[in-house]
Amino acid sequence: MTGTRLSRRALIAGAGTAALAAPTFAGMGAKLGGMIDLALPGGPSLRPTTPAFPGKGEMIVQRIRPPLLETPMAAFREGIITPNDRMFVRWNWQMPTEVKAADHRVAVGGAVTKAVSLTLDDIASAGETVSVIAVNQCAGNGRGLSQPRVTGTQWGNGAMGCAKWTGVRLKDVLAKAGVAAGARRVRFAGLDVPLTDGAPQFIKSIPLDIAMRDDVLVAWGMNDEPLSILHGFPLRIVVPGWFSTYWVKMLATIEVLSGEDDSYYVADSYRMPAQPITPDAKDFPTVPITTMPPRALITSHEDGDVVKLGKPLVLEGIAFGGDAALDRVDLVGKGWEIPCTLGPDEGGPYAFRRWQVTLPQVAGDFEGIGVRARNVNGAVQPADFAWNPSGYARNVIERITLRAQ
Amino acid sequence: MKRLATIPALALLLAACDTAPAASFKDASLTLPDDPLDLPEGPGRDAVIENCTACHSPSTMLQQPKVSPEKWKSIIGKMKTLYKAPIDDAAVPAIVEYMVHVQSQPEPGA
């Protein structure tokens, strides 16, 4: 392991070869493809787009290495499934770029009756093959829109997508090793390891009762295709209703814990203030990011679009309920709201669902209109943004202005 | 009304699926696109290339909102203590100077 890690010399050598390339961020756009403006307040807001990643269509490049690719809003204009070539990509540390199926093993250990090392075929035959349609959303989706701004990956709202995930139940895989009495959590690690000794590996854990849910999967299929390297080949965890930070990719280790998880990415990061705070707050208690709140977005129109005065206007978009089914979507303006019609429930409680609303006649500009989703548990999108220092779990009503002409 | 509609769907989705891909695992590999070192000219650029581009593309730095020199110092500190980045202490002022300079320039193409 140490051999592949970075020495200071290797770091400098690596940097040296890269130094030949073009000198500006704008140059990167020219080289890769187009540019897109994410409307991040105060900027920098322009990002290059490229179809150059294998298996991907036109994606917004937040970072090439390790890859961070954002889905352009246009990909959400139709249907409830985000095609594989448009699904966002997020790696914390550089992932391997080659995985040999026959050599891959998933070690299941920790608080188990008998530790086992499973081949991919062992996993595939661990239980019934099941599928679930679920939204996969980065905890930091929309971070770049935070005001005041916060550091981290500056995503617009495209670090999300909805896919059909196919695999076996995690509980069937756990049964191969047997969960021991006193087990509390189940932790996952992938093949993506830090480049430096002593840096925290990206490992994440979920409570045992969540791990045992019927719809929590060890998945190999995404929209009826094998997972690609970018999406976590050969296997990833799927936890419908939970942020994708828990959906560990390139799954290599499953560890049953009998106590709390004190590892960095659970105990120290991916955490939210326990209570709402103001930007100048210091030393407040935090809780881990877990389930997703509801969200809705307008996909038929963008901020600043022109609509026809005196004519009817149809607005459309997507919504999801987060950790519970979507209940309703309302179009909200300043001092008014209109219920939207939900499209058919094609994907179940954890999927995107389409909504639509027709306004009989455009009488003037629509200033700061947005859509507000509510789920069946009564969770509803807030009108005011719950600022937090890491920009997590954004679900404030997103507003746009339409000009009538 | 809509509440009822989700219940049969849930049952359906968790049922065994006939249309699912049979799990047949083939080797997978990927070639990442070139990662151009898109760091604009400026004082301290070499220090940034040497110390900050091994683990991630320069866009990691360039996409950040405008922050203070102190915040840049604390980000560099985090790279060092948390992620064990082998950063040359003597280079820190130059790295901070470069980031502050770049963030004071208008966004290219904007």
XYZ file of C-alpha atoms in Angstrom:
515
model
C 0.000 0.000 0.000
C 2.711 2.443 1.007
C 4.359 2.065 -2.389
C 1.419 3.700 -4.134
C 1.259 6.569 -1.639
C 2.758 9.941 -2.149
C 6.169 11.009 -1.139
C 6.969 14.691 -1.417
C 9.220 13.858 -4.349
C 6.445 11.996 -6.173
C 4.099 14.899 -5.577
C 6.481 17.331 -7.193
C 7.264 14.980 -10.059
C 3.556 14.540 -10.749
C 3.020 18.252 -10.739
C 5.929 18.794 -13.099
C 4.483 16.770 -15.958
C 1.146 18.484 -15.631
C 2.756 21.909 -15.861
C 2.917 21.747 -19.648
C -0.754 22.389 -20.081
C -2.855 25.469 -20.756
C -2.719 28.319 -18.287
C -6.264 29.507 -17.589
C -9.581 28.272 -16.322
C -11.171 29.751 -19.427
C -8.606 27.861 -21.480
C -9.896 24.680 -19.920
C -13.355 25.451 -21.256
C -12.047 26.041 -24.708
C -10.171 22.776 -24.574
C -12.949 20.658 -23.174
C -16.123 21.934 -24.796
C -18.588 24.627 -23.776
C -19.053 26.738 -20.687
C -22.036 26.918 -18.376
C -22.939 29.593 -15.854
C -24.126 28.096 -12.555
C -25.291 31.508 -11.250
C -23.313 31.158 -8.038
C -23.660 34.420 -6.109
C -20.443 36.428 -6.272
C -18.761 33.817 -8.524
C -16.666 32.270 -9.818
C -19.673 30.908 -11.625
C -18.542 29.638 -15.023
C -17.683 25.975 -15.434
C -16.457 24.079 -18.476
C -18.651 21.311 -19.855
C -17.354 18.232 -21.626
C -18.440 14.917 -23.095
C -14.844 13.650 -22.703
C -15.363 11.298 -19.748
C -15.879 7.731 -21.002
C -19.531 6.726 -20.759
C -20.681 10.266 -20.017
C -22.538 12.796 -22.129
C -22.094 16.562 -21.761
C -21.282 17.095 -18.073
C -20.296 20.124 -16.018
C -16.678 19.775 -14.905
C -16.207 20.767 -11.285
C -12.987 18.789 -11.141
C -11.223 16.260 -13.360
C -9.144 14.558 -10.679
C -10.649 13.058 -8.581
C -13.705 13.427 -10.829
C -16.527 15.749 -9.816
C -19.066 16.028 -12.626
C -22.350 17.882 -12.305
C -25.536 17.110 -14.236
C -26.762 20.042 -16.348
C -30.362 21.032 -15.425
C -31.423 20.261 -19.009
C -31.043 16.564 -18.208
C -33.978 16.827 -15.785
C -36.443 18.208 -18.348
C -38.003 14.849 -19.193
C -38.974 11.686 -17.370
C -38.010 10.577 -13.902
C -34.869 8.584 -14.702
C -31.525 10.303 -15.083
C -29.671 8.459 -17.853
C -26.363 6.899 -16.836
C -24.439 9.225 -19.112
C -25.872 12.250 -17.267
C -25.729 11.078 -13.628
C -23.451 13.237 -11.461
C -20.078 11.853 -10.368
C -18.417 12.467 -7.025
C -15.182 11.026 -5.606
C -13.425 12.317 -2.488
C -10.090 10.612 -3.232
C -8.875 9.368 -6.602
C -10.458 6.005 -7.406
C -8.601 3.208 -9.234
C -9.150 3.400 -12.986
C -9.056 -0.348 -13.476
C -10.825 -3.136 -11.579
C -10.510 -6.851 -12.390
C -13.794 -8.584 -11.682
C -12.321 -11.999 -10.917
C -9.873 -10.558 -8.388
C -12.349 -8.367 -6.554
C -13.333 -9.418 -3.040
C -15.679 -7.953 -0.485
C -14.462 -8.634 3.043
C -17.265 -8.889 5.597
C -15.928 -8.695 9.134
C -15.987 -6.967 12.483
C -18.810 -7.967 14.852
C -19.798 -11.068 12.865
C -19.995 -14.763 13.624
C -17.553 -15.697 10.873
C -15.584 -13.206 8.772
C -15.815 -13.994 5.061
C -14.271 -12.802 1.826
C -16.815 -12.828 -0.990
C -16.352 -12.901 -4.759
C -18.702 -10.964 -6.998
C -20.545 -14.182 -7.798
C -20.915 -14.903 -4.061
C -22.510 -11.480 -3.667
C -24.792 -11.855 -6.680
C -26.076 -15.176 -5.350
C -26.379 -14.040 -1.720
C -30.113 -13.500 -2.110
C -32.947 -12.481 -4.355
C -32.082 -9.903 -7.043
C -34.093 -6.766 -6.365
C -34.381 -3.267 -7.821
C -35.329 0.059 -6.356
C -35.739 3.418 -8.063
C -34.175 6.085 -5.899
C -32.750 9.576 -5.974
C -29.009 9.709 -5.428
C -28.122 13.167 -4.131
C -24.848 14.561 -2.806
C -25.132 16.054 0.691
C -23.492 19.188 -0.724
C -25.856 19.575 -3.688
C -26.427 23.309 -4.195
C -23.555 24.314 -1.885
C -22.380 26.962 -4.352
C -25.683 28.786 -3.907
C -25.177 29.249 -0.147
C -25.224 32.842 1.072
C -22.906 33.668 2.734
C -20.815 31.382 0.522
C -18.933 28.456 2.070
C -15.850 26.561 0.817
C -16.001 23.013 -0.560
C -17.130 21.724 -3.946
C -19.122 24.550 -5.497
C -22.060 22.558 -6.865
C -25.108 24.103 -8.467
C -28.219 21.948 -8.052
C -27.057 19.168 -10.395
C -25.326 16.883 -7.891
C -28.344 14.593 -7.952
C -30.122 12.120 -10.175
C -32.652 9.311 -10.084
C -31.860 5.782 -11.254
C -33.034 2.219 -11.007
C -30.559 0.352 -8.802
C -30.294 -3.432 -8.978
C -28.518 -5.783 -6.623
C -29.039 -7.936 -3.573
C -30.172 -6.841 -0.135
C -27.339 -5.830 2.167
C -28.917 -7.961 4.884
C -28.515 -11.057 2.687
C -24.825 -10.265 2.247
C -24.464 -9.692 5.995
C -26.132 -13.079 6.595
C -23.162 -14.742 4.871
C -21.052 -13.685 7.846
C -23.765 -13.575 10.500
C -24.262 -10.377 12.474
C -23.072 -10.894 16.058
C -25.068 -9.913 19.139
C -24.453 -6.321 20.172
C -23.888 -5.027 16.632
C -24.712 -1.329 16.289
C -23.613 -0.045 12.885
C -22.395 -1.295 9.522
C -19.451 0.478 7.893
C -18.413 0.436 4.250
C -15.107 1.063 2.512
C -14.310 1.151 -1.176
C -11.178 0.818 -3.275
C -10.622 4.580 -3.205
C -7.882 5.147 -0.646
C -5.964 8.299 0.307
C -2.749 9.097 -1.507
C -0.983 9.952 1.739
C -0.256 7.823 4.796
C -2.317 8.795 7.808
C -5.020 10.656 5.866
C -8.573 9.507 6.548
C -9.999 6.904 4.169
C -13.492 7.637 2.862
C -15.425 5.131 4.972
C -19.054 5.570 6.080
C -21.430 3.704 8.354
C -25.174 3.410 8.872
C -27.139 2.191 11.909
C -27.884 -1.543 11.923
C -31.665 -1.068 11.606
C -31.125 0.892 8.389
C -28.665 -1.720 7.101
C -31.336 -4.392 7.634
C -33.989 -2.549 5.621
C -35.515 -4.494 2.733
C -34.576 -1.812 0.218
C -30.947 -1.194 1.226
C -28.853 -2.849 -1.450
C -25.434 -3.960 -2.501
C -26.002 -2.938 -6.113
C -24.227 -3.752 -9.367
C -26.831 -2.407 -11.788
C -27.710 1.171 -12.623
C -30.573 1.645 -15.073
C -30.125 -1.961 -16.266
C -26.442 -1.560 -17.040
C -23.450 -2.625 -14.942
C -22.078 0.191 -12.785
C -19.256 1.959 -14.572
C -15.962 2.792 -12.868
C -17.129 6.389 -12.420
C -20.248 5.190 -10.616
C -18.498 2.643 -8.433
C -17.879 -0.601 -10.352
C -18.307 -3.350 -9.374
C -20.614 -2.713 -6.399
C -22.020 0.182 -4.455
C -24.262 0.568 -1.444
C -27.724 2.035 -2.079
C -29.666 3.582 0.838
C -32.920 5.016 -0.575
C -33.895 8.268 1.112
C -30.385 8.909 2.493
C -27.787 11.247 1.014
C -25.350 9.550 -1.338
C -22.381 9.997 0.991
C -23.510 6.651 2.443
C -23.796 4.981 -0.970
C -20.161 3.847 -0.850
C -18.768 2.956 -4.275
C -16.285 0.232 -5.348
C -17.362 -1.624 -2.234
C -14.486 -3.693 -0.838
C -15.140 -3.938 2.906
C -18.228 -4.309 5.062
C -17.458 -3.975 8.746
C -20.018 -4.541 11.482
C -19.370 -2.227 14.437
C -20.402 -2.923 18.008
C -19.939 0.705 19.068
C -20.166 4.208 17.661
C -18.231 5.103 14.528
C -15.421 7.517 15.365
C -13.935 7.632 11.867
C -13.387 11.064 10.307
C -16.101 11.129 7.629
C -18.769 10.187 10.204
C -17.538 11.713 13.469
C -15.963 14.928 12.134
C -17.327 15.726 8.707
C -20.619 15.394 6.816
C -22.270 16.927 9.871
C -24.903 19.639 10.349
C -25.592 21.972 13.269
C -28.047 20.209 15.601
C -30.095 23.429 15.723
C -30.281 26.253 13.176
C -27.336 28.650 13.583
C -26.205 32.010 12.231
C -23.028 32.336 10.144
C -21.067 33.807 13.071
C -21.899 30.934 15.472
C -18.984 29.033 17.016
C -18.798 25.729 18.926
C -22.294 24.409 18.318
C -23.352 20.753 18.621
C -23.596 18.832 15.345
C -25.398 15.740 14.050
C -24.501 13.570 11.045
C -26.167 14.248 7.704
C -28.512 11.297 7.134
C -31.909 11.419 5.388
C -32.872 13.787 2.585
C -35.548 16.460 2.915
C -38.049 17.053 0.076
C -37.125 19.206 -2.941
C -38.757 20.484 -6.112
C -37.277 22.317 -9.091
C -38.672 24.066 -12.144
C -37.125 22.456 -15.241
C -39.225 24.018 -18.016
C -37.887 27.538 -17.435
C -34.700 29.188 -16.247
C -34.226 32.365 -14.284
C -34.665 35.354 -16.601
C -36.635 33.529 -19.318
C -39.185 35.548 -21.269
C -42.831 34.387 -21.367
C -45.684 35.609 -23.566
C -47.913 38.296 -22.101
C -51.632 37.468 -22.298
C -51.020 33.806 -23.076
C -51.375 30.707 -20.872
C -48.159 29.481 -19.269
C -47.290 25.883 -18.473
C -44.588 25.293 -15.852
C -43.083 21.854 -15.314
C -40.448 20.199 -13.230
C -39.322 17.438 -10.931
C -39.793 16.824 -7.231
C -38.992 14.171 -4.674
C -40.037 13.565 -1.095
C -36.589 12.718 0.311
C -36.906 9.930 2.885
C -40.683 9.620 2.380
C -43.024 9.739 -0.606
C -43.864 13.079 -2.170
C -47.240 14.358 -1.042
C -47.722 17.616 -2.947
C -46.029 20.427 -4.839
C -47.177 24.066 -4.828
C -46.088 26.951 -6.993
C -45.390 29.866 -4.673
C -44.970 33.560 -5.380
C -44.977 36.619 -3.146
C -48.141 36.175 -1.098
C -49.800 33.516 -3.270
C -49.590 29.808 -3.971
C -51.155 27.439 -6.497
C -51.228 23.633 -6.198
C -49.427 21.734 -8.976
C -50.599 18.509 -10.562
C -48.349 15.559 -9.876
C -47.433 13.250 -12.726
C -47.954 9.489 -12.384
C -46.136 7.717 -9.582
C -43.771 5.802 -11.838
C -40.898 5.139 -9.489
C -42.186 4.764 -5.943
C -41.510 6.797 -2.825
C -37.808 7.506 -3.330
C -37.927 8.495 -7.004
C -38.283 11.772 -8.854
C -41.856 12.580 -9.764
C -42.926 15.128 -12.331
C -45.269 18.024 -11.598
C -47.018 20.566 -13.802
C -49.119 23.684 -13.414
C -50.943 25.810 -16.003
C -51.466 29.517 -15.404
C -54.443 30.628 -17.545
C -53.052 33.999 -18.590
C -49.742 35.792 -18.082
C -50.598 39.257 -16.758
C -47.071 40.480 -15.986
C -43.631 39.458 -14.772
C -43.353 36.610 -12.286
C -40.900 37.814 -9.661
C -39.207 35.181 -7.514
C -41.516 32.261 -8.087
C -40.593 28.780 -6.944
C -41.979 25.352 -6.229
C -42.354 23.857 -2.779
C -42.508 20.105 -2.155
C -44.025 18.413 0.872
C -43.659 14.732 1.719
C -46.166 12.400 3.366
C -44.463 12.867 6.739
C -45.297 16.557 6.538
C -41.729 17.758 5.865
C -41.960 20.817 3.639
C -39.380 22.990 1.889
C -38.605 26.164 3.844
C -38.904 29.671 2.411
C -35.672 30.684 4.166
C -32.366 28.964 3.670
C -31.080 27.103 6.745
C -27.450 28.233 6.425
C -24.826 25.831 7.692
C -21.034 26.023 7.452
C -20.653 23.137 5.019
C -23.620 23.968 2.822
C -25.301 20.606 3.385
C -28.864 19.467 2.721
C -29.938 22.574 0.831
C -33.691 22.460 0.269
C -34.807 26.082 0.424
C -37.441 26.913 -2.234
C -35.413 27.772 -5.379
C -36.798 30.929 -6.986
C -36.660 32.285 -10.527
C -38.008 35.387 -12.221
C -39.847 35.244 -15.564
C -40.278 38.361 -17.736
C -43.542 38.880 -19.597
C -43.405 40.411 -23.081
C -55.177 10.633 -2.347
C -51.614 10.591 -3.596
C -50.578 8.807 -0.455
C -52.409 5.648 -1.506
C -50.767 5.545 -4.875
C -47.318 4.889 -3.458
C -48.137 1.703 -1.601
C -48.574 -0.697 -4.544
C -45.584 0.908 -6.228
C -43.368 0.143 -3.269
C -44.395 -3.489 -3.232
C -43.709 -3.703 -6.941
C -40.308 -2.120 -6.793
C -38.986 -4.418 -4.167
C -40.203 -7.530 -5.868
C -37.710 -9.700 -7.673
C -37.199 -8.216 -11.076
C -37.198 -10.102 -14.333
C -35.807 -7.261 -16.381
C -32.747 -6.723 -14.202
C -29.359 -7.375 -15.746
C -28.051 -10.784 -14.802
C -25.044 -10.101 -12.648
C -22.204 -10.886 -14.986
C -19.105 -9.015 -14.061
C -16.598 -7.999 -16.705
C -13.365 -6.156 -15.976
C -13.748 -2.402 -16.109
C -11.298 0.365 -16.820
C -11.329 4.043 -17.542
C -9.027 6.658 -18.999
C -9.581 10.084 -17.496
C -9.401 13.095 -19.814
C -6.265 15.242 -19.602
C -6.121 17.411 -16.540
C -4.764 20.737 -17.738
C -2.947 22.775 -15.116
C -5.228 25.742 -15.576
C -3.598 28.053 -13.100
C -3.517 31.646 -14.346
C -0.173 33.432 -14.204
C 0.476 35.160 -10.907
C 2.935 35.481 -8.033
C 3.383 32.123 -6.281
C 2.023 29.976 -9.095
C 4.998 27.600 -8.896
C 4.449 27.096 -5.164
C 0.838 26.139 -5.850
C 1.834 23.717 -8.607
C 4.421 22.076 -6.360
C 2.304 21.813 -3.245
C -1.331 21.732 -4.257
C -1.879 19.786 -7.471
C -0.925 16.233 -6.562
C -4.189 15.173 -4.946
C -6.649 17.267 -6.920
C -7.004 19.380 -10.032
C -6.416 23.129 -9.680
C -10.149 23.725 -10.179
C -10.510 22.704 -6.511
C -8.793 25.972 -5.587
C -10.010 28.136 -8.453
C -13.718 27.450 -7.978
C -13.787 28.625 -4.344
C -15.689 31.768 -3.404
C -13.556 34.754 -2.452
C -12.182 34.242 1.061
C -9.659 36.034 3.280
C -5.909 35.293 3.439
C -6.529 33.840 6.920
C -9.068 31.429 5.487
C -6.564 30.343 2.814
C -4.022 29.761 5.575
C -6.513 27.605 7.427
C -7.404 25.638 4.270
C -3.689 24.950 3.704
C -3.424 23.923 7.353
C -6.302 21.483 6.861
C -4.584 19.978 3.802
C -1.505 19.436 5.904
C -2.836 18.195 9.223
C -5.905 16.288 8.047
C -4.996 15.060 4.565
C -1.250 14.809 5.327
C -0.283 16.927 2.344
C 3.521 17.272 2.311
C 3.446 21.059 2.090
C 6.614 23.068 2.432
C 5.979 25.535 5.292
C 8.194 28.097 3.600
C 5.872 28.055 0.571
C 2.693 28.885 2.498
C 2.943 32.694 2.190
C 3.453 32.392 -1.584
C 0.476 30.034 -1.918
C -1.714 32.417 0.062
C -0.498 35.363 -1.991
C -1.283 33.549 -5.227
C -4.791 32.532 -4.179
C -5.612 36.044 -2.990
C -4.242 37.463 -6.261
C -6.240 35.046 -8.436
C -9.414 35.763 -6.491
C -8.965 39.504 -7.011
C -8.981 39.102 -10.803
C -12.213 39.234 -12.828
C -13.532 35.804 -13.743
C -12.104 34.811 -17.141
C -14.797 34.942 -19.774
C -17.365 36.509 -17.419
